Tab-separated table of C-alpha atoms and ligand atoms in Angstrom:
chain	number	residue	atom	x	y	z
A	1	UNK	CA	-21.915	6.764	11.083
A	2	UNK	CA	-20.300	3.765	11.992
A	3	UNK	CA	-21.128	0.112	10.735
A	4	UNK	CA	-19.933	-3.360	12.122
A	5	UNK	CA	-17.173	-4.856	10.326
A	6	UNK	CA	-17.253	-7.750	7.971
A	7	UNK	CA	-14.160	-9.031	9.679
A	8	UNK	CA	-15.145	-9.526	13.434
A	9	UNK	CA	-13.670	-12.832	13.597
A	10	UNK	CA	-10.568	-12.280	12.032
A	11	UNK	CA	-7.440	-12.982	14.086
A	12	UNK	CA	-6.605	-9.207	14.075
A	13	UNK	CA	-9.446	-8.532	16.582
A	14	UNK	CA	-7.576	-9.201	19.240
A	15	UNK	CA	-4.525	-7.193	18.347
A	16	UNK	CA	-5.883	-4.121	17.146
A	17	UNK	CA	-8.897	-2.333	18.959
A	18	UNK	CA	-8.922	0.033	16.864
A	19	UNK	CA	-11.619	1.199	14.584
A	20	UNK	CA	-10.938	-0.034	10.440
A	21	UNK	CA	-12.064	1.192	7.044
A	22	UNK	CA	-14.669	-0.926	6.978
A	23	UNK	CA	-16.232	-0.332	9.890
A	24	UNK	CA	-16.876	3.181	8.852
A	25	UNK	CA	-19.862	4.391	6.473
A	26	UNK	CA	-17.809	6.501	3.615
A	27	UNK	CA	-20.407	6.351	1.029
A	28	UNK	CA	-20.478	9.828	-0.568
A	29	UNK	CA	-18.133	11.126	1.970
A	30	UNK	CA	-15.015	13.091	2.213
A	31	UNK	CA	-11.918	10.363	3.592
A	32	UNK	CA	-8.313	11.141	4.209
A	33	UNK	CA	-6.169	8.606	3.634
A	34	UNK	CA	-2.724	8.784	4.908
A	35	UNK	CA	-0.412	6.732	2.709
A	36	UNK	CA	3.194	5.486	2.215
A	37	UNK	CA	3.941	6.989	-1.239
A	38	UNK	CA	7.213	7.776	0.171
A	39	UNK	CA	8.999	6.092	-3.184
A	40	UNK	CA	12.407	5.952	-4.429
A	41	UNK	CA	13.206	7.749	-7.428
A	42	UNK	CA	16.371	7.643	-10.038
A	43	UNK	CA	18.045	10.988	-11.011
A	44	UNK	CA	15.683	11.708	-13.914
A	45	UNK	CA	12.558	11.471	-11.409
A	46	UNK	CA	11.169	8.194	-12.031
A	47	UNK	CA	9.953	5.776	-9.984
A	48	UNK	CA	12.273	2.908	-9.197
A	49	UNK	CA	10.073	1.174	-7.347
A	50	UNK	CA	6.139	1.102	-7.050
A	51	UNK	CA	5.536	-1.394	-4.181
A	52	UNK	CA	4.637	1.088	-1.286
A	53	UNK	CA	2.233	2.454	-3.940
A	54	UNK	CA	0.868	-1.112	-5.148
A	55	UNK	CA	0.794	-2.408	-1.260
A	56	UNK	CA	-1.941	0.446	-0.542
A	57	UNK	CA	-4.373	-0.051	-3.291
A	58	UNK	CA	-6.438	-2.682	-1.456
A	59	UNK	CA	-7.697	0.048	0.512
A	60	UNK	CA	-8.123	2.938	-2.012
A	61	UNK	CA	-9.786	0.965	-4.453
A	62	UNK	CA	-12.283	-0.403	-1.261
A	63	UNK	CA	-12.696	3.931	-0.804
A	64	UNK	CA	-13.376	3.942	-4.683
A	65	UNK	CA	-16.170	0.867	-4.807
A	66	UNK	CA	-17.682	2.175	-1.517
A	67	UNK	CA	-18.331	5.657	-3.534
A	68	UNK	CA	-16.273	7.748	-0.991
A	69	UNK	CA	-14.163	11.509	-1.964
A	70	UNK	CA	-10.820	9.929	-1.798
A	71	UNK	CA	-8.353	12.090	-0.490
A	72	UNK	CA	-4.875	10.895	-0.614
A	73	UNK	CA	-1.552	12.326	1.499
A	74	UNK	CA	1.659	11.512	1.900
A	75	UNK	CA	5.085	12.500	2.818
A	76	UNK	CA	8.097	12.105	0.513
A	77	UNK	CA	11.558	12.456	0.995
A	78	UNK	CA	12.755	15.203	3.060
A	79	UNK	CA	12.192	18.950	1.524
A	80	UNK	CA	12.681	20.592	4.965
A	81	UNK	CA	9.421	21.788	5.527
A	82	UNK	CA	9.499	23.842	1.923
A	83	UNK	CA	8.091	23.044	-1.334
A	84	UNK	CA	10.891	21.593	-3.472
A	85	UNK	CA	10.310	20.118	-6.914
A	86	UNK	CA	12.847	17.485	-6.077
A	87	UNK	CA	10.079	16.033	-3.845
A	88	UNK	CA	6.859	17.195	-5.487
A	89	UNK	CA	4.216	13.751	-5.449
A	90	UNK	CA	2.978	14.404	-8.854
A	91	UNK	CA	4.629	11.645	-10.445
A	92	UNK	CA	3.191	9.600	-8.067
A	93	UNK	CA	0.108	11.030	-8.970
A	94	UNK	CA	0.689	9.684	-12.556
A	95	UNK	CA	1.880	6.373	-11.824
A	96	UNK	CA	-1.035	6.221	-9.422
A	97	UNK	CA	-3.674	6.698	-12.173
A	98	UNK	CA	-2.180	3.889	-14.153
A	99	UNK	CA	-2.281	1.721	-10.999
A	100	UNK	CA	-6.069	2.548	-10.995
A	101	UNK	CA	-6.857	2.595	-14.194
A	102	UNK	CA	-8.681	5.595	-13.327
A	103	UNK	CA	-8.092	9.755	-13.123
A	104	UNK	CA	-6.350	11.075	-10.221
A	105	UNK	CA	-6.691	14.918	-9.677
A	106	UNK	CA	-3.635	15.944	-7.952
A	107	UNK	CA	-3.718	19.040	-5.557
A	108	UNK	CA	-0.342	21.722	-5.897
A	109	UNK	CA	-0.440	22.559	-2.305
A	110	UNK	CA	-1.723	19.683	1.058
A	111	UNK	CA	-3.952	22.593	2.527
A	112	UNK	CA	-5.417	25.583	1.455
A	113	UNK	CA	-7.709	27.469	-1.109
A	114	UNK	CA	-6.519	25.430	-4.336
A	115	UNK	CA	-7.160	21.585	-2.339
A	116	UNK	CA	-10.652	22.607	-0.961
A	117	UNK	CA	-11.925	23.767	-4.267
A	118	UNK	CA	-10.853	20.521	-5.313
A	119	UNK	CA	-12.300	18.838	-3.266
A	120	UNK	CA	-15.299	20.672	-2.981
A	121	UNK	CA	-15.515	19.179	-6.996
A	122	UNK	CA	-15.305	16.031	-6.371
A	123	UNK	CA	-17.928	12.712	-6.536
A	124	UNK	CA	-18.536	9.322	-5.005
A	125	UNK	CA	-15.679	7.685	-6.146
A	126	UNK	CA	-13.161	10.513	-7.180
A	127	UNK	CA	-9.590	10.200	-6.067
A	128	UNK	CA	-7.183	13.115	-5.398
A	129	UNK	CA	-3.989	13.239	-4.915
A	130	UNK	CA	-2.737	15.962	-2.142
A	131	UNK	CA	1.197	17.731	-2.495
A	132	UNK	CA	3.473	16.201	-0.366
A	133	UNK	CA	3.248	17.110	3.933
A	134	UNK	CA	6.386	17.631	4.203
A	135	UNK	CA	6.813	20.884	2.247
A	136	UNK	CA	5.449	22.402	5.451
A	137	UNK	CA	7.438	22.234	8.701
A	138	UNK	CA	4.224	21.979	10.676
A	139	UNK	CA	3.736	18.389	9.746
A	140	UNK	CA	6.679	16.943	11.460
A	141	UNK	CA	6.234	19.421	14.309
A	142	UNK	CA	2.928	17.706	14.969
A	143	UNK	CA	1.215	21.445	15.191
A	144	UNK	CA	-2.403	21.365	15.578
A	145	UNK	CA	-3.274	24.305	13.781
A	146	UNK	CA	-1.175	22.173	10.917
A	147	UNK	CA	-3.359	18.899	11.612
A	148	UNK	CA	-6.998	21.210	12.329
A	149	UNK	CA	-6.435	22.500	8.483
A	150	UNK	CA	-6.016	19.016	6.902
A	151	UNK	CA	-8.850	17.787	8.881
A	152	UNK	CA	-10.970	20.352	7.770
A	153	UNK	CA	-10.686	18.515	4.427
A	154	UNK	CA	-12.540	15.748	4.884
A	155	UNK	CA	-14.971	13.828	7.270
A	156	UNK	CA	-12.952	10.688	8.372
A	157	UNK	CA	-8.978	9.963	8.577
A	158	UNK	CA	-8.124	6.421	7.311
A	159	UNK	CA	-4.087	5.678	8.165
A	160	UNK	CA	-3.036	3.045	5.783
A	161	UNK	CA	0.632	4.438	5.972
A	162	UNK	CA	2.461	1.924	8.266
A	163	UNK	CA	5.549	3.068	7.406
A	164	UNK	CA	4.921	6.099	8.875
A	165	UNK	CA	3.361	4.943	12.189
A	166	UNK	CA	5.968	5.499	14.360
A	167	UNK	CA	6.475	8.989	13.619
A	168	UNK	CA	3.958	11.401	15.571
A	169	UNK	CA	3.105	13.871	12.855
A	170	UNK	CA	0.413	16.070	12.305
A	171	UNK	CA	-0.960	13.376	9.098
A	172	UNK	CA	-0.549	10.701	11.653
A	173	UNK	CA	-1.526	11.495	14.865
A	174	UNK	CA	-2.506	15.492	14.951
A	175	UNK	CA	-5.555	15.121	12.614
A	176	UNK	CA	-6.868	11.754	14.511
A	177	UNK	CA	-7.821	13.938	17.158
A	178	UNK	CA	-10.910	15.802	15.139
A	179	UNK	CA	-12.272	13.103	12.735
A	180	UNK	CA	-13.602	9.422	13.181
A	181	UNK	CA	-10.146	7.699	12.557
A	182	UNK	CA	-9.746	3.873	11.325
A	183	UNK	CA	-6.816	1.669	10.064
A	184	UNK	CA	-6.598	0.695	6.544
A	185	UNK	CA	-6.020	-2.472	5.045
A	186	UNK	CA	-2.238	-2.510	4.784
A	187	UNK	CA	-1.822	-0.945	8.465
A	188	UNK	CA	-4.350	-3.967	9.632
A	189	UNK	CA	-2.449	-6.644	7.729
A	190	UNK	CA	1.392	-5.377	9.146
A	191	UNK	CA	-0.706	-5.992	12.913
A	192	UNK	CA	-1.616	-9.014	11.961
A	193	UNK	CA	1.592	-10.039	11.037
A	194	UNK	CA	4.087	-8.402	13.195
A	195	UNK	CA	2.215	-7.962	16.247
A	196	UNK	CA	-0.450	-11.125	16.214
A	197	UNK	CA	1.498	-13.361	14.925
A	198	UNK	CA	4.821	-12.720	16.598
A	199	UNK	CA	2.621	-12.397	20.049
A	200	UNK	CA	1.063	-15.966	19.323
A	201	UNK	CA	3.254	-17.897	17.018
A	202	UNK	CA	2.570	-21.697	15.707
A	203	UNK	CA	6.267	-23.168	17.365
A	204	UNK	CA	8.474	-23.572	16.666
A	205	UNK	CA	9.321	-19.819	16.255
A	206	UNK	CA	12.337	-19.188	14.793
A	207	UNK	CA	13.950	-15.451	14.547
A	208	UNK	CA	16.480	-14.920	12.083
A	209	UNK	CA	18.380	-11.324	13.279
A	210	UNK	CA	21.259	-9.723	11.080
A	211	UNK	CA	22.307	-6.198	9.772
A	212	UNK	CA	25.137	-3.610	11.481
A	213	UNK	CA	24.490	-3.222	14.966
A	214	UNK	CA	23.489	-5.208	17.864
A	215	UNK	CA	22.173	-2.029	19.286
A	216	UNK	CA	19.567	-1.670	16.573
A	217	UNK	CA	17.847	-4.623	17.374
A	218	UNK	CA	18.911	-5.598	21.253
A	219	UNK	CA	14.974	-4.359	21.713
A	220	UNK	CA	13.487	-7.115	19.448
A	221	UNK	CA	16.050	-9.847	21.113
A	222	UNK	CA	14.350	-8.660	24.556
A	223	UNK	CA	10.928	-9.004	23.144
A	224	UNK	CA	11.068	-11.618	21.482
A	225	UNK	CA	12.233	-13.719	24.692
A	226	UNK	CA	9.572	-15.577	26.236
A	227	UNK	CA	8.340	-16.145	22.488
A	228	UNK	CA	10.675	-17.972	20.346
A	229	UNK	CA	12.349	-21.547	20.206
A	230	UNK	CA	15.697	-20.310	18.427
A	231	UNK	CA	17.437	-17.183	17.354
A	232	UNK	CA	20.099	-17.211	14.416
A	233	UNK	CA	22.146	-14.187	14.431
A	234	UNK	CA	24.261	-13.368	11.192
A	235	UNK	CA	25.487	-10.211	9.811
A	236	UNK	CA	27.735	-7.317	11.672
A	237	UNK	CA	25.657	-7.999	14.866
A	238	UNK	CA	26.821	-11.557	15.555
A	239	UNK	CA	30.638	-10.497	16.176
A	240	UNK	CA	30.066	-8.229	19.251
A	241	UNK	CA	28.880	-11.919	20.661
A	242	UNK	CA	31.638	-14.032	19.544
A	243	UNK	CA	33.931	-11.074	20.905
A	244	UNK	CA	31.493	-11.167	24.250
A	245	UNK	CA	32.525	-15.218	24.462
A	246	UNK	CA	35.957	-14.103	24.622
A	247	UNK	CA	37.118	-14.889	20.870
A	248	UNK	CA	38.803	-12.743	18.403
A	249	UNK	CA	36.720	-11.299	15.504
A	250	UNK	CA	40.032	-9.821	13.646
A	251	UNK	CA	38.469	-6.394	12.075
A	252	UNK	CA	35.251	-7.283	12.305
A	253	UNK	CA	32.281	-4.886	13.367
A	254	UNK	CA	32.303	-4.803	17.118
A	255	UNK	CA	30.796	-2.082	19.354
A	256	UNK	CA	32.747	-2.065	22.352
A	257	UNK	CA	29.677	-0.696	24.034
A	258	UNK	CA	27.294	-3.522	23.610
A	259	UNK	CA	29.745	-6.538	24.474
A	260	UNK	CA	28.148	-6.776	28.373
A	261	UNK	CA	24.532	-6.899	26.762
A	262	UNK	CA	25.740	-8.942	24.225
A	263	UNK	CA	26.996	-11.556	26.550
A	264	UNK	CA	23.747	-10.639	29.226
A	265	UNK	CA	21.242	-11.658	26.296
A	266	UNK	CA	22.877	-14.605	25.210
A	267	UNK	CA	23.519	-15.887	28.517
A	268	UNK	CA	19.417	-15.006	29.380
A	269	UNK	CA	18.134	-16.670	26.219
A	270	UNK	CA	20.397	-20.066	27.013
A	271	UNK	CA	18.899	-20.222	30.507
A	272	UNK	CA	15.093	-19.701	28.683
A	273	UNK	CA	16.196	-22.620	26.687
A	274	UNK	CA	16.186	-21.214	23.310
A	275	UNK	CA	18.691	-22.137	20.961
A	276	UNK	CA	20.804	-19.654	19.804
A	277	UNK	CA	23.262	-19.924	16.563
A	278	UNK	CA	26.219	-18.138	15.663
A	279	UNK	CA	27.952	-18.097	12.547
A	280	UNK	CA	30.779	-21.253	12.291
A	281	UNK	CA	32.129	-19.858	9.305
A	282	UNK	CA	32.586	-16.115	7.545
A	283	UNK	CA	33.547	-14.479	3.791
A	284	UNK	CA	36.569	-11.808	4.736
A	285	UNK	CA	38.442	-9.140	3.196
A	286	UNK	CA	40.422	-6.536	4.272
A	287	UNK	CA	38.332	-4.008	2.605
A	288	UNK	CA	34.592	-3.562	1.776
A	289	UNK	CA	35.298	-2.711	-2.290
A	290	UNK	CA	33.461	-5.134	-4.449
A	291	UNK	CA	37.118	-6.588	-6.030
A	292	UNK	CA	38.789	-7.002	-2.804
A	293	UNK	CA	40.272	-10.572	-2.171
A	294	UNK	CA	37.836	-12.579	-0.247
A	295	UNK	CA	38.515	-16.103	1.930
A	296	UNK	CA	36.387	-18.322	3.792
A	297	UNK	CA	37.197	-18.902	7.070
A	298	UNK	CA	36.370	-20.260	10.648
A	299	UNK	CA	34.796	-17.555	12.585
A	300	UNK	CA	37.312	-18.125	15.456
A	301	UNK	CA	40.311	-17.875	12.583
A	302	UNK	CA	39.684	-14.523	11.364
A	303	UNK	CA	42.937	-12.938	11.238
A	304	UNK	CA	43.882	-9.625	12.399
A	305	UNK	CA	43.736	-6.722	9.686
A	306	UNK	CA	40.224	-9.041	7.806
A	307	UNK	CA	36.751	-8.541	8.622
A	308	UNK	CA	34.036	-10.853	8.249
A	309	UNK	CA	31.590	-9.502	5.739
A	310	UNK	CA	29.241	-12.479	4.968
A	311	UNK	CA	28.277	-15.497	6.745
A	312	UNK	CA	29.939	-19.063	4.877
A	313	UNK	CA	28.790	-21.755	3.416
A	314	UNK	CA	28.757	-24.133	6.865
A	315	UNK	CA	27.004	-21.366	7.700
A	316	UNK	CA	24.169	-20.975	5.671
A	317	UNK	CA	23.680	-25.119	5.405
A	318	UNK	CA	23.343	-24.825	9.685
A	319	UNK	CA	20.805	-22.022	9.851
A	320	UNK	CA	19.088	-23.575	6.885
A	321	UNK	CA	18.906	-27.072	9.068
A	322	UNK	CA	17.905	-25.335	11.745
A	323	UNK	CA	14.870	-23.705	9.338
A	324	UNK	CA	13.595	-26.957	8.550
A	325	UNK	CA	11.402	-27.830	11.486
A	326	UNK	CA	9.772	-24.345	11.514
A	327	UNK	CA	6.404	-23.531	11.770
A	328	UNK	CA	6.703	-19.929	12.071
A	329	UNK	CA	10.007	-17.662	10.915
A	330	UNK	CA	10.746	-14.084	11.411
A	331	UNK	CA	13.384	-12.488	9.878
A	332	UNK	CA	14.744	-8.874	10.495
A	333	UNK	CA	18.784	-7.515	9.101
A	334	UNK	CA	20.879	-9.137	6.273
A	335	UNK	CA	23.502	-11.589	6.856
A	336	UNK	CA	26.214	-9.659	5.219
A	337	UNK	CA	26.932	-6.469	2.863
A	338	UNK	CA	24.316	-7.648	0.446
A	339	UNK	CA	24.797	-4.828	-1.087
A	340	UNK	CA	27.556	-5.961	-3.141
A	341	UNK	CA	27.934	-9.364	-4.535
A	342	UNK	CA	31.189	-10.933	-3.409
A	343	UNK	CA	29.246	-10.750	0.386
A	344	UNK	CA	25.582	-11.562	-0.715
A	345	UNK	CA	25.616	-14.980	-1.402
A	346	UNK	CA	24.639	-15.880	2.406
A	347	UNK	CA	21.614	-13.467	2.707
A	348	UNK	CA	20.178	-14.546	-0.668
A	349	UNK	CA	20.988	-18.335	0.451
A	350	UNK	CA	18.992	-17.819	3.743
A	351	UNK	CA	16.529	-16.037	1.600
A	352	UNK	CA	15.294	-18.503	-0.381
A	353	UNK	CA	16.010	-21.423	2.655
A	354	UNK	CA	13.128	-18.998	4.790
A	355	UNK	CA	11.561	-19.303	1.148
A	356	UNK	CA	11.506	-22.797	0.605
A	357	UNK	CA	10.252	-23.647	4.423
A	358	UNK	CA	7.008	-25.237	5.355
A	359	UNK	CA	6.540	-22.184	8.012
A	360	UNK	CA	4.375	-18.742	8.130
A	361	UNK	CA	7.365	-16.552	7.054
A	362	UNK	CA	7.591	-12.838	7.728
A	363	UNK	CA	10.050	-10.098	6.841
A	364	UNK	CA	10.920	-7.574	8.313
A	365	UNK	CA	10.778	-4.068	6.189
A	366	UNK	CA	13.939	-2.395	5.148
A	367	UNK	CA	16.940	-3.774	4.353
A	368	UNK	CA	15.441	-7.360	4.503
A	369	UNK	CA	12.979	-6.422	1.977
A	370	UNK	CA	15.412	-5.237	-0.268
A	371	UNK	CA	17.595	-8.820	-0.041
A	372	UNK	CA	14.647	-10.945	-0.682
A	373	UNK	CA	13.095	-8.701	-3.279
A	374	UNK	CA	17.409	-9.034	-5.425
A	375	UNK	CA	17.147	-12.844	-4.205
A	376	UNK	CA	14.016	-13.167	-5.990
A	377	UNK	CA	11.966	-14.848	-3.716
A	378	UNK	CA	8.819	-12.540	-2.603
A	379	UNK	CA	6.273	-14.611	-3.840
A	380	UNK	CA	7.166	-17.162	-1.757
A	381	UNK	CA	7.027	-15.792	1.733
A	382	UNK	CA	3.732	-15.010	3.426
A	383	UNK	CA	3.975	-11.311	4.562
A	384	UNK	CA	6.946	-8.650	3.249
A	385	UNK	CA	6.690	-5.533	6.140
A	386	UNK	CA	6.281	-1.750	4.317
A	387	UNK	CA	7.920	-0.190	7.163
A	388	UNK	CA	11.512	-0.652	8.637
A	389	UNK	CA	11.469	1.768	11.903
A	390	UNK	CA	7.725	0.810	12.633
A	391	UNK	CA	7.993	-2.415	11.965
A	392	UNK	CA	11.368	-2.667	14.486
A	393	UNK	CA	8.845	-0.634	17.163
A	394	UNK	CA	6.564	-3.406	17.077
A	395	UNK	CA	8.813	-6.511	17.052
A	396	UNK	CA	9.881	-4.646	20.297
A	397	UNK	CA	6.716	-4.881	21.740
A	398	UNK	CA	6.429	-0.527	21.678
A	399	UNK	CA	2.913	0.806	20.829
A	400	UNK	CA	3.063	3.231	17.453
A	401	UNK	CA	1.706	6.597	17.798
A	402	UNK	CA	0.056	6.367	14.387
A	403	UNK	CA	-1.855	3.503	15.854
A	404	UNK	CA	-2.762	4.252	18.907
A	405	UNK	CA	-4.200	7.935	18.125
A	406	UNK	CA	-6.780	6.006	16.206
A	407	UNK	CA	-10.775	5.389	17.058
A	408	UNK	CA	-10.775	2.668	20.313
A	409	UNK	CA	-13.654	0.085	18.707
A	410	UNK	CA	-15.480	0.048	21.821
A	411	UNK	CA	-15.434	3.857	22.552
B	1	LIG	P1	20.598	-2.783	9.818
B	1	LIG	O1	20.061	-1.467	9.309
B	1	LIG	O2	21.130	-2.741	11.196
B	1	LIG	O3	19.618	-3.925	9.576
B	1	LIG	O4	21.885	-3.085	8.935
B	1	LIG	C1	21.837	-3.330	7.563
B	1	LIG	C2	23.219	-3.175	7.031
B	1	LIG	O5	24.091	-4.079	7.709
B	1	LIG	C3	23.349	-3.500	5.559
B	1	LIG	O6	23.541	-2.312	4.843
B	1	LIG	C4	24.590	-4.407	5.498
B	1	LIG	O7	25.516	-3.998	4.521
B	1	LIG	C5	25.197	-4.270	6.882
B	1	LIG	N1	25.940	-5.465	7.283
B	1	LIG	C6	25.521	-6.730	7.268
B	1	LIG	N2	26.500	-7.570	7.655
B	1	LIG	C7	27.576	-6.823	7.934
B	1	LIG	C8	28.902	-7.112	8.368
B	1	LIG	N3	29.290	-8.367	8.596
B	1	LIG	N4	29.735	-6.080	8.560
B	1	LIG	C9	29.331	-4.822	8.318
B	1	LIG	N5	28.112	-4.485	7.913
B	1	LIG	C10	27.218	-5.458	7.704
């Protein structure tokens, strides 16, 4: 039932014990796959954006070649545990077939009479499509009766759905419990990247850390401690440390609440000898709408009643010098509001300087995706993450649920 793998020696042996696709004889045989086909969509119901679809194909087309019944599910938005057109996968389905180049049957309903007769149609090589989980409550609520009925579909569970893996849901972790369960391609890759790499990096290891709130990624700053060379913090996050040194960040994002960790970290990460940047210069305004008056100013001039909304020029040309001897470069929360233009020109700088490097460069899911996908520069970097909670969970060294209910290698 099970085969050896064609990718013993890959680097991802040692980070993930787990069982993969190929490792598992599918020829002719019913396979789950669990998939991130949680897209977004505009207000007439189309896709805006295809790449959670396009990122899982490696291992649905392997399914297709290796003449398995592929079975395909997948949560999408959130319908509240009810069917709700608003969330309905069949255009998915649609965009899916393109993708293939090949039919995709799509099921009306994840479990149940209509699905199994389906199913119980299909051939080596078929692909269907199942309604999305989430129109029953069960799936969230992890229920085993929930996770029994899907399994009853098929004859092994393949998660490919990374996005997904820190969530313990019946689709992710219920249903690994009665079939042979292996990691997919994608799921194997965003190991590979965010746990082997990060765990053994080629130095030096730079982090690059932005977005909100310190809180959000104080867990990765602990982690990554005893790993990196330097840390450059941008974005809301770095003024609850400039306030920490004593310094006044005008109307800047602070939380009061984190300024003791703040200063705890920093302090711990000096004494590890890493080098850790702050911004030296800021874009403010006194409000966040796209034609407010902006200035640029020294992060320790930043008057009272203007917040600092993007990092500055000095800035940027510091963190990008400090890019330059890289080997390896993780990067997780934009530098500013990205979102709208007069405070993205720092993120999409440090974009394409993480770009241009001579370094293994990985992104963090998310937000960060979205920045370097508007700065253009995806081609360029070696590994984009799918998932922006999971992928946080492992840069803080946390096992995923999704991952660890799967087949052990060495039973
Ligand atoms: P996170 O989810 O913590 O990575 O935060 C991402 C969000 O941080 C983005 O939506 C940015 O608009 C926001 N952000 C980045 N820099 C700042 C800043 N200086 N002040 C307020 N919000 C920021």
């Amino acid at each position: 039932m099970i085969r050896k793998s064609s990718s013993d020696t890959s680097a991802i042996k040692d980070v993930l014990n787990k069982l993969s696709i190929d490792e598992l004889n599918i020829k002719g045989k019913r396979v789950f796959i669990r998939v991130d086909f949680n897209v977004p969509f505009d207000d007439n119901l189309r896709i805006t954006d295809d790449s959670r679809i396009r990122s899982t194909l490696p291992t649905i087309n392997y399914a297709i070649d290796e003449g398995a019944k592929v079975i395909l599910a997948s949560h999408l938005g959130r319908p509240k545990g009810k069917p709700d057109p608003r969330f309905s996968l069949a255009p998915v389905a649609k965009r899916l077939q393109r993708l293939l180049d090949k039919d995709v049957l799509f099921a009306p309903d994840c479990i149940g009479p209509q699905a199994e007769n389906l199913i119980s149609k299909m051939k080596g090589g078929d692909v269907v499509l199942l309604e999305n989980l989430r129109y029953h409550a069960e799936e969230e609520k992890n229920d085993e009766g929930f996770a029994k009925s899907l399994s009853a579909l098929a004859d092994f569970f393949v998660n490919d759905a990374f996005g997904a893996a820190h969530r313990a849901h019946a689709s992710t972790v219920g249903i690994a419990k009665f079939l042979p369960s292996a990691a997919g391609f994608l799921m194997k890759k965003e190991i590979e990247y965010l746990k082997g790499v990060v765990e053994n990096p080629i130095r030096p290891f730079v982090a690059i850390l932005g977005g909100a709130k310190v809180s959000g990624k104080i867990g990765v700053l602990e982690h990554l401690e005893n790993k990196v060379d330097k840390v450059l913090i941008g974005g809301g996050m770095a003024f609850t440390f400039i306030k920490a040194m004593g310094y006044e960040v005008g109307d800047s994002l602070v939380e009061a609440d984190m300024v003791e960790t703040a200063q705890r970290i920093r302090k711990k990460l000096k004494n590890a000898g890493i080098k850790f940047y702050l911004p030296v210069d800021c874009v403010i305004a006194q409000t966040l709408e796209p034609g407010a008056e902006t200035k640029i100013v020294p992060t320790l001039e930043i008057p009272k009643g203007w917040k600092a909304l993007d990092i500055g020029p000095a800035t940027v040309k510091l963190f990008s010098e400090a890019l330059e001897n890289a080997k390896t470069i993780l990067w997780n929360g934009p530098m500013g509001v990205f979102e709208i233009d007069a405070f993205s020109r720092g993120t999409f700088s440090i974009a394409h300087s993480v770009a241009d490097a001579y370094a293994l460069t990985i992104v963090g899911g998310g937000d960060t995706d979205l920045a370097v996908h508007r700065a253009g520069v995806t081609n360029a970097l070696s590994f984009i993450s799918t998932g922006g909670g999971a992928s946080l969970q492992l840069l803080e060294g946390k096992e995923l649920p999704g991952i660890a209910a799967l087949t052990d290698k060495n039973p």
